[in-house]
Amino acid sequence: MTSSIFGEWLVNFDKKMRNQARKVLLVLDNATCHAHGAQLRNVKLLILPPNTTSKLQPLDHGVIKCFKWNIDSTLCDTSLHVWMDAKVLVNFQRKFLSQMLLTGLKSLEKNRSRSYQ
């Protein structure tokens, strides 16, 4: 993130909040990209002081843990559905091919028996 990208986003966010008649508080760390010169009307920034990460880390940990759990469970569910779909498809292909093979062999046997008669 660069300060120009953040500044552009912040101005657009401020306009959006103004259009919705909302006032918001953004809590930000003291990263250099968060420095800006924009005049904001509906967005107030609370820049955290340096070296507060260690004191705020437990709060982050709970949020990150829940987020990771949701992502992991979603990926697991998706993977299971894909695996089950693939398994169903493979079973269908096996049944279809074996049926085709049996049908083909039966017709070959009929043709052979006719040609020998």
mmCIF file of N, CA and C in Angstrom:
data_model
loop_
_atom_site.group_PDB
_atom_site.id
_atom_site.type_symbol
_atom_site.label_atom_id
_atom_site.label_comp_id
_atom_site.label_asym_id
_atom_site.label_seq_id
_atom_site.Cartn_x
_atom_site.Cartn_y
_atom_site.Cartn_z
ATOM 1 N N MET A 1 0.856 -1.166 0.000
ATOM 2 C CA MET A 1 0.000 0.000 0.000
ATOM 3 C C MET A 1 0.902 1.228 0.000
ATOM 4 N N THR A 2 0.561 2.151 -0.843
ATOM 5 C CA THR A 2 1.290 3.420 -0.865
ATOM 6 C C THR A 2 0.397 4.510 -0.291
ATOM 7 N N SER A 3 1.024 5.608 0.110
ATOM 8 C CA SER A 3 0.226 6.692 0.694
ATOM 9 C C SER A 3 -0.711 7.317 -0.339
ATOM 10 N N SER A 4 -0.308 7.329 -1.618
ATOM 11 C CA SER A 4 -1.197 7.899 -2.641
ATOM 12 C C SER A 4 -2.436 7.016 -2.847
ATOM 13 N N ILE A 5 -2.240 5.698 -2.852
ATOM 14 C CA ILE A 5 -3.379 4.782 -3.005
ATOM 15 C C ILE A 5 -4.304 4.913 -1.797
ATOM 16 N N PHE A 6 -3.706 4.929 -0.594
ATOM 17 C CA PHE A 6 -4.515 5.054 0.614
ATOM 18 C C PHE A 6 -5.259 6.387 0.632
ATOM 19 N N GLY A 7 -4.583 7.466 0.263
ATOM 20 C CA GLY A 7 -5.222 8.782 0.240
ATOM 21 C C GLY A 7 -6.391 8.824 -0.717
ATOM 22 N N GLU A 8 -6.228 8.224 -1.896
ATOM 23 C CA GLU A 8 -7.315 8.181 -2.888
ATOM 24 C C GLU A 8 -8.498 7.377 -2.350
ATOM 25 N N TRP A 9 -8.188 6.217 -1.758
ATOM 26 C CA TRP A 9 -9.245 5.392 -1.191
ATOM 27 C C TRP A 9 -9.967 6.145 -0.071
ATOM 28 N N LEU A 10 -9.200 6.823 0.767
ATOM 29 C CA LEU A 10 -9.763 7.532 1.912
ATOM 30 C C LEU A 10 -10.714 8.658 1.469
ATOM 31 N N VAL A 11 -10.320 9.403 0.447
ATOM 32 C CA VAL A 11 -11.179 10.474 -0.074
ATOM 33 C C VAL A 11 -12.473 9.884 -0.626
ATOM 34 N N ASN A 12 -12.372 8.793 -1.379
ATOM 35 C CA ASN A 12 -13.570 8.136 -1.928
ATOM 36 C C ASN A 12 -14.455 7.589 -0.815
ATOM 37 N N PHE A 13 -13.822 7.029 0.213
ATOM 38 C CA PHE A 13 -14.575 6.502 1.354
ATOM 39 C C PHE A 13 -15.303 7.633 2.076
ATOM 40 N N ASP A 14 -14.627 8.755 2.232
ATOM 41 C CA ASP A 14 -15.241 9.914 2.876
ATOM 42 C C ASP A 14 -16.466 10.392 2.081
ATOM 43 N N LYS A 15 -16.345 10.447 0.762
ATOM 44 C CA LYS A 15 -17.482 10.844 -0.087
ATOM 45 C C LYS A 15 -18.652 9.876 0.071
ATOM 46 N N LYS A 16 -18.320 8.587 0.096
ATOM 47 C CA LYS A 16 -19.355 7.566 0.240
ATOM 48 C C LYS A 16 -20.078 7.728 1.578
ATOM 49 N N MET A 17 -19.337 7.967 2.642
ATOM 50 C CA MET A 17 -19.948 8.149 3.959
ATOM 51 C C MET A 17 -20.768 9.437 4.012
ATOM 52 N N ARG A 18 -20.305 10.472 3.328
ATOM 53 C CA ARG A 18 -21.048 11.734 3.263
ATOM 54 C C ARG A 18 -22.379 11.522 2.538
ATOM 55 N N ASN A 19 -22.357 10.780 1.429
ATOM 56 C CA ASN A 19 -23.584 10.494 0.670
ATOM 57 C C ASN A 19 -24.580 9.688 1.492
ATOM 58 N N GLN A 20 -24.071 8.857 2.390
ATOM 59 C CA GLN A 20 -24.938 8.040 3.234
ATOM 60 C C GLN A 20 -25.264 8.734 4.559
ATOM 61 N N ALA A 21 -24.772 9.955 4.719
ATOM 62 C CA ALA A 21 -24.980 10.738 5.950
ATOM 63 C C ALA A 21 -24.503 9.972 7.183
ATOM 64 N N ARG A 22 -23.322 9.397 7.061
ATOM 65 C CA ARG A 22 -22.729 8.631 8.168
ATOM 66 C C ARG A 22 -21.411 9.259 8.577
ATOM 67 N N LYS A 23 -21.108 9.162 9.842
ATOM 68 C CA LYS A 23 -19.804 9.572 10.355
ATOM 69 C C LYS A 23 -19.149 8.324 10.922
ATOM 70 N N VAL A 24 -17.882 8.114 10.547
ATOM 71 C CA VAL A 24 -17.191 6.891 10.965
ATOM 72 C C VAL A 24 -15.830 7.228 11.554
ATOM 73 N N LEU A 25 -15.346 6.294 12.359
ATOM 74 C CA LEU A 25 -14.011 6.382 12.944
ATOM 75 C C LEU A 25 -13.207 5.204 12.423
ATOM 76 N N LEU A 26 -12.079 5.488 11.786
ATOM 77 C CA LEU A 26 -11.178 4.438 11.321
ATOM 78 C C LEU A 26 -10.001 4.364 12.276
ATOM 79 N N VAL A 27 -9.734 3.180 12.789
ATOM 80 C CA VAL A 27 -8.592 2.975 13.671
ATOM 81 C C VAL A 27 -7.484 2.372 12.822
ATOM 82 N N LEU A 28 -6.345 3.083 12.760
ATOM 83 C CA LEU A 28 -5.235 2.676 11.894
ATOM 84 C C LEU A 28 -3.951 2.551 12.701
ATOM 85 N N ASP A 29 -3.063 1.707 12.230
ATOM 86 C CA ASP A 29 -1.742 1.665 12.855
ATOM 87 C C ASP A 29 -0.916 2.832 12.327
ATOM 88 N N ASN A 30 0.305 2.949 12.772
ATOM 89 C CA ASN A 30 1.111 4.115 12.397
ATOM 90 C C ASN A 30 1.984 3.852 11.174
ATOM 91 N N ALA A 31 1.512 3.048 10.244
ATOM 92 C CA ALA A 31 2.268 2.796 9.013
ATOM 93 C C ALA A 31 2.421 4.097 8.233
ATOM 94 N N THR A 32 3.555 4.242 7.571
ATOM 95 C CA THR A 32 3.832 5.488 6.853
ATOM 96 C C THR A 32 2.841 5.738 5.723
ATOM 97 N N CYS A 33 2.280 4.695 5.169
ATOM 98 C CA CYS A 33 1.319 4.885 4.070
ATOM 99 C C CYS A 33 0.016 5.516 4.553
ATOM 100 N N HIS A 34 -0.230 5.508 5.858
ATOM 101 C CA HIS A 34 -1.465 6.095 6.380
ATOM 102 C C HIS A 34 -1.380 7.609 6.536
ATOM 103 N N ALA A 35 -0.225 8.169 6.250
ATOM 104 C CA ALA A 35 -0.095 9.632 6.288
ATOM 105 C C ALA A 35 -0.813 10.209 5.066
ATOM 106 N N HIS A 36 -1.559 11.273 5.268
ATOM 107 C CA HIS A 36 -2.310 11.868 4.165
ATOM 108 C C HIS A 36 -2.510 13.348 4.461
ATOM 109 N N GLY A 37 -2.945 14.078 3.452
ATOM 110 C CA GLY A 37 -3.208 15.500 3.632
ATOM 111 C C GLY A 37 -4.633 15.869 3.286
ATOM 112 N N ALA A 38 -5.481 14.871 3.158
ATOM 113 C CA ALA A 38 -6.863 15.116 2.730
ATOM 114 C C ALA A 38 -7.688 15.731 3.855
ATOM 115 N N GLN A 39 -8.596 16.599 3.472
ATOM 116 C CA GLN A 39 -9.552 17.175 4.413
ATOM 117 C C GLN A 39 -10.795 16.290 4.402
ATOM 118 N N LEU A 40 -11.050 15.640 5.515
ATOM 119 C CA LEU A 40 -12.155 14.692 5.600
ATOM 120 C C LEU A 40 -13.276 15.282 6.439
ATOM 121 N N ARG A 41 -14.509 15.067 5.996
ATOM 122 C CA ARG A 41 -15.658 15.599 6.722
ATOM 123 C C ARG A 41 -16.375 14.527 7.536
ATOM 124 N N ASN A 42 -16.538 13.345 6.975
ATOM 125 C CA ASN A 42 -17.331 12.306 7.629
ATOM 126 C C ASN A 42 -16.501 11.141 8.147
ATOM 127 N N VAL A 43 -15.201 11.201 7.943
ATOM 128 C CA VAL A 43 -14.317 10.150 8.431
ATOM 129 C C VAL A 43 -13.315 10.775 9.388
ATOM 130 N N LYS A 44 -13.239 10.188 10.569
ATOM 131 C CA LYS A 44 -12.235 10.618 11.536
ATOM 132 C C LYS A 44 -11.235 9.484 11.675
ATOM 133 N N LEU A 45 -9.950 9.822 11.690
ATOM 134 C CA LEU A 45 -8.900 8.811 11.796
ATOM 135 C C LEU A 45 -8.337 8.801 13.205
ATOM 136 N N LEU A 46 -8.161 7.612 13.738
ATOM 137 C CA LEU A 46 -7.470 7.428 15.005
ATOM 138 C C LEU A 46 -6.218 6.624 14.694
ATOM 139 N N ILE A 47 -5.082 7.310 14.677
ATOM 140 C CA ILE A 47 -3.805 6.656 14.389
ATOM 141 C C ILE A 47 -3.230 6.162 15.716
ATOM 142 N N LEU A 48 -2.989 4.884 15.803
ATOM 143 C CA LEU A 48 -2.439 4.314 17.030
ATOM 144 C C LEU A 48 -0.983 4.724 17.193
ATOM 145 N N PRO A 49 -0.533 4.902 18.416
ATOM 146 C CA PRO A 49 0.860 5.275 18.638
ATOM 147 C C PRO A 49 1.806 4.121 18.295
ATOM 148 N N PRO A 50 3.074 4.442 18.063
ATOM 149 C CA PRO A 50 4.047 3.394 17.755
ATOM 150 C C PRO A 50 4.186 2.405 18.919
ATOM 151 N N ASN A 51 4.595 1.207 18.574
ATOM 152 C CA ASN A 51 4.892 0.138 19.542
ATOM 153 C C ASN A 51 3.683 -0.282 20.374
ATOM 154 N N THR A 52 2.519 -0.223 19.821
ATOM 155 C CA THR A 52 1.333 -0.710 20.534
ATOM 156 C C THR A 52 0.885 -2.072 20.020
ATOM 157 N N THR A 53 1.575 -2.588 19.010
ATOM 158 C CA THR A 53 1.177 -3.872 18.422
ATOM 159 C C THR A 53 1.199 -4.981 19.456
ATOM 160 N N SER A 54 2.233 -5.012 20.303
ATOM 161 C CA SER A 54 2.333 -6.093 21.287
ATOM 162 C C SER A 54 1.174 -6.059 22.275
ATOM 163 N N LYS A 55 0.652 -4.877 22.561
ATOM 164 C CA LYS A 55 -0.475 -4.769 23.488
ATOM 165 C C LYS A 55 -1.808 -5.079 22.798
ATOM 166 N N LEU A 56 -1.877 -4.871 21.503
ATOM 167 C CA LEU A 56 -3.110 -5.111 20.763
ATOM 168 C C LEU A 56 -3.143 -6.493 20.103
ATOM 169 N N GLN A 57 -2.020 -7.182 20.088
ATOM 170 C CA GLN A 57 -1.913 -8.475 19.409
ATOM 171 C C GLN A 57 -2.972 -9.484 19.874
ATOM 172 N N PRO A 58 -3.253 -9.612 21.178
ATOM 173 C CA PRO A 58 -4.289 -10.583 21.560
ATOM 174 C C PRO A 58 -5.637 -10.302 20.912
ATOM 175 N N LEU A 59 -5.976 -9.040 20.691
ATOM 176 C CA LEU A 59 -7.223 -8.719 20.010
ATOM 177 C C LEU A 59 -7.174 -9.198 18.569
ATOM 178 N N ASP A 60 -6.043 -8.955 17.915
ATOM 179 C CA ASP A 60 -5.875 -9.406 16.532
ATOM 180 C C ASP A 60 -5.958 -10.924 16.450
ATOM 181 N N HIS A 61 -5.366 -11.589 17.433
ATOM 182 C CA HIS A 61 -5.287 -13.047 17.405
ATOM 183 C C HIS A 61 -6.681 -13.684 17.348
ATOM 184 N N GLY A 62 -7.612 -13.176 18.147
ATOM 185 C CA GLY A 62 -8.965 -13.737 18.144
ATOM 186 C C GLY A 62 -9.673 -13.518 16.825
ATOM 187 N N VAL A 63 -9.514 -12.339 16.252
ATOM 188 C CA VAL A 63 -10.154 -12.037 14.967
ATOM 189 C C VAL A 63 -9.539 -12.899 13.869
ATOM 190 N N ILE A 64 -8.214 -12.967 13.854
ATOM 191 C CA ILE A 64 -7.516 -13.745 12.823
ATOM 192 C C ILE A 64 -7.856 -15.228 12.954
ATOM 193 N N LYS A 65 -7.930 -15.729 14.184
ATOM 194 C CA LYS A 65 -8.257 -17.138 14.406
ATOM 195 C C LYS A 65 -9.636 -17.475 13.836
ATOM 196 N N CYS A 66 -10.624 -16.623 14.116
ATOM 197 C CA CYS A 66 -11.976 -16.850 13.580
ATOM 198 C C CYS A 66 -11.983 -16.783 12.054
ATOM 199 N N PHE A 67 -11.263 -15.819 11.506
ATOM 200 C CA PHE A 67 -11.194 -15.669 10.060
ATOM 201 C C PHE A 67 -10.562 -16.910 9.424
ATOM 202 N N LYS A 68 -9.439 -17.360 9.989
ATOM 203 C CA LYS A 68 -8.766 -18.547 9.446
ATOM 204 C C LYS A 68 -9.654 -19.779 9.560
ATOM 205 N N TRP A 69 -10.363 -19.906 10.665
ATOM 206 C CA TRP A 69 -11.241 -21.059 10.845
ATOM 207 C C TRP A 69 -12.329 -21.054 9.778
ATOM 208 N N ASN A 70 -12.912 -19.886 9.520
ATOM 209 C CA ASN A 70 -13.951 -19.793 8.487
ATOM 210 C C ASN A 70 -13.397 -20.123 7.113
ATOM 211 N N ILE A 71 -12.213 -19.605 6.805
ATOM 212 C CA ILE A 71 -11.598 -19.893 5.504
ATOM 213 C C ILE A 71 -11.296 -21.382 5.390
ATOM 214 N N ASP A 72 -10.695 -21.960 6.434
ATOM 215 C CA ASP A 72 -10.352 -23.384 6.401
ATOM 216 C C ASP A 72 -11.588 -24.261 6.229
ATOM 217 N N SER A 73 -12.655 -23.948 6.975
ATOM 218 C CA SER A 73 -13.858 -24.776 6.875
ATOM 219 C C SER A 73 -14.506 -24.625 5.498
ATOM 220 N N THR A 74 -14.475 -23.417 4.938
ATOM 221 C CA THR A 74 -15.031 -23.204 3.601
ATOM 222 C C THR A 74 -14.231 -23.977 2.557
ATOM 223 N N LEU A 75 -12.895 -23.894 2.667
ATOM 224 C CA LEU A 75 -12.056 -24.632 1.718
ATOM 225 C C LEU A 75 -12.248 -26.131 1.868
ATOM 226 N N CYS A 76 -12.372 -26.594 3.105
ATOM 227 C CA CYS A 76 -12.579 -28.023 3.346
ATOM 228 C C CYS A 76 -13.900 -28.477 2.746
ATOM 229 N N ASP A 77 -14.968 -27.709 2.983
ATOM 230 C CA ASP A 77 -16.275 -28.048 2.406
ATOM 231 C C ASP A 77 -16.218 -28.071 0.887
ATOM 232 N N THR A 78 -15.586 -27.050 0.316
ATOM 233 C CA THR A 78 -15.477 -26.966 -1.138
ATOM 234 C C THR A 78 -14.676 -28.146 -1.686
ATOM 235 N N SER A 79 -13.563 -28.455 -1.027
ATOM 236 C CA SER A 79 -12.736 -29.578 -1.469
ATOM 237 C C SER A 79 -13.507 -30.885 -1.384
ATOM 238 N N LEU A 80 -14.281 -31.045 -0.308
ATOM 239 C CA LEU A 80 -15.071 -32.261 -0.152
ATOM 240 C C LEU A 80 -16.107 -32.374 -1.258
ATOM 241 N N HIS A 81 -16.777 -31.262 -1.587
ATOM 242 C CA HIS A 81 -17.772 -31.289 -2.662
ATOM 243 C C HIS A 81 -17.114 -31.609 -3.999
ATOM 244 N N VAL A 82 -15.962 -31.018 -4.254
ATOM 245 C CA VAL A 82 -15.257 -31.293 -5.511
ATOM 246 C C VAL A 82 -14.848 -32.755 -5.558
ATOM 247 N N TRP A 83 -14.334 -33.267 -4.426
ATOM 248 C CA TRP A 83 -13.914 -34.661 -4.382
ATOM 249 C C TRP A 83 -15.104 -35.587 -4.587
ATOM 250 N N MET A 84 -16.218 -35.272 -3.917
ATOM 251 C CA MET A 84 -17.411 -36.106 -4.071
ATOM 252 C C MET A 84 -17.929 -36.039 -5.500
ATOM 253 N N ASP A 85 -17.949 -34.852 -6.083
ATOM 254 C CA ASP A 85 -18.388 -34.714 -7.473
ATOM 255 C C ASP A 85 -17.487 -35.507 -8.400
ATOM 256 N N ALA A 86 -16.186 -35.436 -8.157
ATOM 257 C CA ALA A 86 -15.237 -36.185 -8.995
ATOM 258 C C ALA A 86 -15.449 -37.682 -8.817
ATOM 259 N N LYS A 87 -15.698 -38.105 -7.579
ATOM 260 C CA LYS A 87 -15.917 -39.525 -7.318
ATOM 261 C C LYS A 87 -17.186 -40.005 -8.017
ATOM 262 N N VAL A 88 -18.243 -39.220 -7.953
ATOM 263 C CA VAL A 88 -19.489 -39.569 -8.633
ATOM 264 C C VAL A 88 -19.253 -39.644 -10.135
ATOM 265 N N LEU A 89 -18.502 -38.681 -10.657
ATOM 266 C CA LEU A 89 -18.217 -38.665 -12.088
ATOM 267 C C LEU A 89 -17.404 -39.894 -12.489
ATOM 268 N N VAL A 90 -16.395 -40.237 -11.699
ATOM 269 C CA VAL A 90 -15.571 -41.407 -12.009
ATOM 270 C C VAL A 90 -16.420 -42.668 -11.960
ATOM 271 N N ASN A 91 -17.269 -42.793 -10.941
ATOM 272 C CA ASN A 91 -18.141 -43.975 -10.850
ATOM 273 C C ASN A 91 -19.087 -44.042 -12.044
ATOM 274 N N PHE A 92 -19.636 -42.890 -12.446
ATOM 275 C CA PHE A 92 -20.500 -42.860 -13.610
ATOM 276 C C PHE A 92 -19.735 -43.297 -14.859
ATOM 277 N N GLN A 93 -18.506 -42.760 -15.005
ATOM 278 C CA GLN A 93 -17.709 -43.122 -16.170
ATOM 279 C C GLN A 93 -17.412 -44.614 -16.176
ATOM 280 N N ARG A 94 -17.068 -45.168 -15.021
ATOM 281 C CA ARG A 94 -16.799 -46.609 -14.945
ATOM 282 C C ARG A 94 -18.022 -47.424 -15.353
ATOM 283 N N LYS A 95 -19.178 -47.053 -14.782
ATOM 284 C CA LYS A 95 -20.405 -47.785 -15.103
ATOM 285 C C LYS A 95 -20.752 -47.642 -16.575
ATOM 286 N N PHE A 96 -20.627 -46.404 -17.077
ATOM 287 C CA PHE A 96 -20.948 -46.142 -18.474
ATOM 288 C C PHE A 96 -20.019 -46.925 -19.406
ATOM 289 N N LEU A 97 -18.715 -46.862 -19.116
ATOM 290 C CA LEU A 97 -17.758 -47.572 -19.969
ATOM 291 C C LEU A 97 -17.927 -49.075 -19.873
ATOM 292 N N SER A 98 -18.170 -49.579 -18.663
ATOM 293 C CA SER A 98 -18.360 -51.029 -18.541
ATOM 294 C C SER A 98 -19.631 -51.457 -19.259
ATOM 295 N N GLN A 99 -20.671 -50.619 -19.170
ATOM 296 C CA GLN A 99 -21.908 -50.934 -19.884
ATOM 297 C C GLN A 99 -21.683 -50.914 -21.394
ATOM 298 N N MET A 100 -20.940 -49.911 -21.862
ATOM 299 C CA MET A 100 -20.615 -49.839 -23.289
ATOM 300 C C MET A 100 -19.808 -51.056 -23.719
ATOM 301 N N LEU A 101 -18.866 -51.419 -22.879
ATOM 302 C CA LEU A 101 -18.016 -52.570 -23.192
ATOM 303 C C LEU A 101 -18.848 -53.840 -23.245
ATOM 304 N N LEU A 102 -19.715 -54.026 -22.245
ATOM 305 C CA LEU A 102 -20.579 -55.216 -22.240
ATOM 306 C C LEU A 102 -21.510 -55.226 -23.440
ATOM 307 N N THR A 103 -22.088 -54.077 -23.752
ATOM 308 C CA THR A 103 -22.977 -53.976 -24.903
ATOM 309 C C THR A 103 -22.210 -54.286 -26.181
ATOM 310 N N GLY A 104 -21.007 -53.740 -26.267
ATOM 311 C CA GLY A 104 -20.176 -53.988 -27.446
ATOM 312 C C GLY A 104 -19.804 -55.451 -27.581
ATOM 313 N N LEU A 105 -19.445 -56.090 -26.464
ATOM 314 C CA LEU A 105 -19.085 -57.508 -26.501
ATOM 315 C C LEU A 105 -20.280 -58.369 -26.870
ATOM 316 N N LYS A 106 -21.444 -58.030 -26.330
ATOM 317 C CA LYS A 106 -22.655 -58.799 -26.655
ATOM 318 C C LYS A 106 -22.980 -58.689 -28.142
ATOM 319 N N SER A 107 -22.836 -57.476 -28.694
ATOM 320 C CA SER A 107 -23.127 -57.326 -30.119
ATOM 321 C C SER A 107 -22.076 -58.039 -30.957
ATOM 322 N N LEU A 108 -20.822 -58.042 -30.493
ATOM 323 C CA LEU A 108 -19.789 -58.794 -31.214
ATOM 324 C C LEU A 108 -20.098 -60.284 -31.202
ATOM 325 N N GLU A 109 -20.524 -60.795 -30.049
ATOM 326 C CA GLU A 109 -20.857 -62.220 -29.953
ATOM 327 C C GLU A 109 -22.022 -62.556 -30.875
ATOM 328 N N LYS A 110 -23.023 -61.684 -30.948
ATOM 329 C CA LYS A 110 -24.160 -61.921 -31.840
ATOM 330 C C LYS A 110 -23.692 -61.955 -33.291
ATOM 331 N N ASN A 111 -22.822 -61.003 -33.648
ATOM 332 C CA ASN A 111 -22.324 -60.956 -35.020
ATOM 333 C C ASN A 111 -21.497 -62.185 -35.340
ATOM 334 N N ARG A 112 -20.677 -62.649 -34.396
ATOM 335 C CA ARG A 112 -19.872 -63.847 -34.623
ATOM 336 C C ARG A 112 -20.759 -65.072 -34.791
ATOM 337 N N SER A 113 -21.758 -65.182 -33.915
ATOM 338 C CA SER A 113 -22.638 -66.355 -34.006
ATOM 339 C C SER A 113 -23.411 -66.334 -35.331
ATOM 340 N N ARG A 114 -23.773 -65.187 -35.833
ATOM 341 C CA ARG A 114 -24.470 -65.097 -37.110
ATOM 342 C C ARG A 114 -23.530 -65.459 -38.253
ATOM 343 N N SER A 115 -22.277 -65.007 -38.142
ATOM 344 C CA SER A 115 -21.360 -65.277 -39.260
ATOM 345 C C SER A 115 -20.967 -66.744 -39.325
ATOM 346 N N TYR A 116 -21.007 -67.451 -38.204
ATOM 347 C CA TYR A 116 -20.673 -68.876 -38.216
ATOM 348 C C TYR A 116 -21.842 -69.739 -38.656
ATOM 349 N N GLN A 117 -23.043 -69.219 -38.659
ATOM 350 C CA GLN A 117 -24.198 -70.024 -39.008
ATOM 351 C C GLN A 117 -24.370 -70.164 -40.466
#
